[in-house]
Amino acid sequence: MGTIMKTTKYLAALLFMSLAIVGCSSSSAELEVYNHHFFAMDTLVELTGHTDDPQKAEEAFQAAQKEVERLEKLLSAHIEGSDVYNITNNAGIEPVKVSEETFNLLEKGKNYGEKTEGRFDITIGPLLEAYSWSNQVVPSEKEVEHLKELVDYNKLVLDNEKNTAFLETEGMKLDLGAIAKGYIVDKAAEEMMEHGIKYGSVNGGGDVYLMDKPDGTPWRIGVQHPRMERGNFIGVVNTNSNSVVTSGDYERYFMADDIRVHHIIDPKKGYPSQKIQSVTISAPNATIADTLSTALFNYDPEQAVDFVEEIDEVEVLIVDSEGNVFKSSNMKEKFQPNQSLE
Amino acid sequence: MKKGDLILIGIVLILSLFGIGMYYLFLSGQEVEGARVIIEQEGEKWGSVPLFEEDRSEEIVFNGPVGETVVLLGEDYVTVKHSDCPDQICVNFGRATRPGQSITCLPNRVFVRIEGGEQPDVDF
C-alpha cells in the first residue's frame, strides 16, 4: 500500500512537471496574430495585429482601412475631386481651398524641397507623366528640358491664412507619391493603435510602420540585394524605430540602351539617377522614411550620409551603383551584413 | 525506496517524456513545417496549398481586367510565370520561397502569399 501511495505521489509530481513544461511553451503564444489586406494607393496594404481579442483586431482593421480610403481620396493625383487633383487642375488659374490635413502635408513636402535643395520636389508631376514604365517610354532631351521648367516647389504658393494652395504656372502638376503613401501608412497605424492594437504593423507596398513587437525584441528588416532575386538580402537591419523603408532601382524599371530607367526621377536633372541602387531609411515614422528614401536617391552616397547625420533618429544605408555599402553612424550598429555574400 | 518504486518512476518518466515528445512532434510540428501558399483574386480565396509538394508543376490561370495572370506552383516555390499586366512587377519578382513573401499583380488583383511554417529570420 505504501509503495502505491508513494508511486502515486511521484506520478502526480511527474505529470505536473510535464504539463508545466508544455504549459510554458504554450503561454508564449498567448496573443494571436491577425492579418487583413486590401488594395489601395495602387498597392497592397497589409495590416497585422497581435492581440487576444479578435473583435478588437477586426474593428482596428476596419478603422485603418477606412482611414486609408479617406486619405487617398484627399491626396491622390488621379482621383477626380481630390485636393491634389483640384490644385493641379487650377494651375496658373486660381488658388484652391484645401483641407487642413492636405495643407499641412503640402507644407511638409515643400519644406523637404527646401532642405534637399530641390532634390525632392512635390511638383514633379509633369516629368513623371512623360515617362511610361509599362510602355518603356523615355521623353526626349528637348521634352525633358521643357518639362523641367514646370517642376519647381517654389512656385507652389501656400496661404496659411486662407488654407489655399496655388501652382503659379499652367501645366504644373502636383505628385505627392513619395510622401503621401508614408503619411497614410502612419495614419492607418495611428487608427489601429487608437483601437487598442499595441503590437503589429502596417505595410503599404514597402512603406512600413512598426508598432511594438510582441516579444519586445527589435524588428528584423531584410534589405533586398538590388541585383539578386527577391528574398536575397545584403543584410538585416535590427531596429526599434517605427519605420524602415527601402527605395530601389529594381522595383520598377526597364533597360534602354544599357541604362536602367527606374522610377525615381531626379527633379533637377529630369532623368533617373544612376549613382545609387537602393536607399534604406529607418526613421520615427513612415512619412519621413518614405520621403527621404526617395530624396536621397538624388544625392552622391557620401553626401546623403552626411545629410542624414544631421537629422535626429534617422539612419540610412545606401548601396551605390558599384554595390558599395554606405551607412550612417548608428546604422553601423543596427546593420548585420549577410556573411554568405562576403 | 524499493526496486519496484524505481521501476515505476522510470516508467512514468518515460511516459511523460514520450508525451512531451509527441506534443512537439505533432502539435508544434504543424507550425514548423506547414508553410502554405495562399492565392487570392479580388479578395476571393482561390485556395491554400502546401508550399512543398514533390514533383509539382501546376499552372493556375486567372482572368482579370487586363487579361491573364498565370501563377506557377513548383516543387518548393510559387511564381508568376506570365501576366498581361503592363508593369510586369509580379513577373519580375521571381520565385517566392519563404514564409512572409508575397507577390501581387495589382492590375489583375491577384495576390499570392506564403504563410505559416518556420518563423522567417526576418520580419519584413
PDB file of C-alpha atoms in Angstrom, chain B residues 15-83:
ATOM      1  CA  LEU B  15       5.728   8.030 -20.479  1.00  0.00           C
ATOM      2  CA  SER B  16       5.956  11.721 -19.553  1.00  0.00           C
ATOM      3  CA  LEU B  17       8.886  12.352 -21.890  1.00  0.00           C
ATOM      4  CA  PHE B  18       7.088  10.404 -24.614  1.00  0.00           C
ATOM      5  CA  GLY B  19       4.035  12.639 -24.135  1.00  0.00           C
ATOM      6  CA  ILE B  20       6.115  15.826 -24.387  1.00  0.00           C
ATOM      7  CA  GLY B  21       7.879  14.418 -27.441  1.00  0.00           C
ATOM      8  CA  MET B  22       4.564  13.637 -29.121  1.00  0.00           C
ATOM      9  CA  TYR B  23       3.335  17.153 -28.360  1.00  0.00           C
ATOM     10  CA  TYR B  24       6.284  18.752 -30.110  1.00  0.00           C
ATOM     11  CA  LEU B  25       6.187  16.252 -32.948  1.00  0.00           C
ATOM     12  CA  PHE B  26       2.533  16.549 -33.821  1.00  0.00           C
ATOM     13  CA  LEU B  27       1.237  19.814 -32.442  1.00  0.00           C
ATOM     14  CA  SER B  28       4.005  22.380 -32.629  1.00  0.00           C
ATOM     15  CA  GLY B  29       5.413  20.468 -35.612  1.00  0.00           C
ATOM     16  CA  GLN B  30       2.483  21.671 -37.691  1.00  0.00           C
ATOM     17  CA  GLU B  31       3.614  25.229 -37.183  1.00  0.00           C
ATOM     18  CA  VAL B  32       7.212  24.465 -38.084  1.00  0.00           C
ATOM     19  CA  GLU B  33       6.727  22.514 -41.279  1.00  0.00           C
ATOM     20  CA  GLY B  34       3.353  23.688 -42.510  1.00  0.00           C
ATOM     21  CA  ALA B  35       4.257  26.566 -44.836  1.00  0.00           C
ATOM     22  CA  ARG B  36       1.366  27.170 -47.225  1.00  0.00           C
ATOM     23  CA  VAL B  37       0.771  29.191 -50.350  1.00  0.00           C
ATOM     24  CA  ILE B  38      -2.355  31.340 -50.204  1.00  0.00           C
ATOM     25  CA  ILE B  39      -3.698  32.560 -53.539  1.00  0.00           C
ATOM     26  CA  GLU B  40      -6.459  35.122 -53.947  1.00  0.00           C
ATOM     27  CA  GLN B  41      -8.068  37.148 -56.671  1.00  0.00           C
ATOM     28  CA  GLU B  42     -10.190  40.225 -55.924  1.00  0.00           C
ATOM     29  CA  GLY B  43     -10.128  39.270 -52.248  1.00  0.00           C
ATOM     30  CA  GLU B  44     -11.697  35.864 -53.008  1.00  0.00           C
ATOM     31  CA  LYS B  45      -9.569  32.951 -51.899  1.00  0.00           C
ATOM     32  CA  TRP B  46      -8.648  30.587 -54.756  1.00  0.00           C
ATOM     33  CA  GLY B  47      -7.095  28.211 -52.295  1.00  0.00           C
ATOM     34  CA  SER B  48      -4.368  27.349 -49.840  1.00  0.00           C
ATOM     35  CA  VAL B  49      -1.878  24.613 -50.739  1.00  0.00           C
ATOM     36  CA  PRO B  50       1.308  23.353 -49.094  1.00  0.00           C
ATOM     37  CA  LEU B  51       4.487  25.138 -50.204  1.00  0.00           C
ATOM     38  CA  PHE B  52       6.325  21.839 -50.590  1.00  0.00           C
ATOM     39  CA  GLU B  53       4.941  19.164 -52.879  1.00  0.00           C
ATOM     40  CA  GLU B  54       7.211  16.738 -54.662  1.00  0.00           C
ATOM     41  CA  ASP B  55       7.356  16.908 -58.469  1.00  0.00           C
ATOM     42  CA  ARG B  56       4.653  19.566 -58.594  1.00  0.00           C
ATOM     43  CA  SER B  57       4.414  21.885 -61.578  1.00  0.00           C
ATOM     44  CA  GLU B  58       0.917  23.322 -61.638  1.00  0.00           C
ATOM     45  CA  GLU B  59      -0.250  26.378 -63.512  1.00  0.00           C
ATOM     46  CA  ILE B  60      -3.278  28.373 -62.453  1.00  0.00           C
ATOM     47  CA  VAL B  61      -4.690  30.890 -64.889  1.00  0.00           C
ATOM     48  CA  PHE B  62      -6.521  33.943 -63.555  1.00  0.00           C
ATOM     49  CA  ASN B  63      -8.512  36.189 -65.850  1.00  0.00           C
ATOM     50  CA  GLY B  64      -8.681  39.799 -64.748  1.00  0.00           C
ATOM     51  CA  PRO B  65      -9.312  43.311 -66.061  1.00  0.00           C
ATOM     52  CA  VAL B  66      -6.086  43.361 -68.130  1.00  0.00           C
ATOM     53  CA  GLY B  67      -6.016  39.756 -69.302  1.00  0.00           C
ATOM     54  CA  GLU B  68      -4.369  36.643 -67.920  1.00  0.00           C
ATOM     55  CA  THR B  69      -2.091  36.166 -64.941  1.00  0.00           C
ATOM     56  CA  VAL B  70      -0.528  32.710 -64.738  1.00  0.00           C
ATOM     57  CA  VAL B  71       0.648  31.538 -61.325  1.00  0.00           C
ATOM     58  CA  LEU B  72       3.039  28.569 -61.304  1.00  0.00           C
ATOM     59  CA  LEU B  73       3.270  26.305 -58.266  1.00  0.00           C
ATOM     60  CA  GLY B  74       6.616  24.491 -58.316  1.00  0.00           C
ATOM     61  CA  GLU B  75       8.007  21.854 -56.002  1.00  0.00           C
ATOM     62  CA  ASP B  76       9.111  24.360 -53.351  1.00  0.00           C
ATOM     63  CA  TYR B  77       8.223  27.767 -54.746  1.00  0.00           C
ATOM     64  CA  VAL B  78       5.489  29.878 -56.280  1.00  0.00           C
ATOM     65  CA  THR B  79       5.960  32.398 -59.057  1.00  0.00           C
ATOM     66  CA  VAL B  80       4.008  34.436 -61.589  1.00  0.00           C
ATOM     67  CA  LYS B  81       5.045  32.846 -64.877  1.00  0.00           C
ATOM     68  CA  HIS B  82       3.222  35.236 -67.148  1.00  0.00           C
ATOM     69  CA  SER B  83       0.942  38.229 -66.837  1.00  0.00           C
TER      70      SER B  83
END
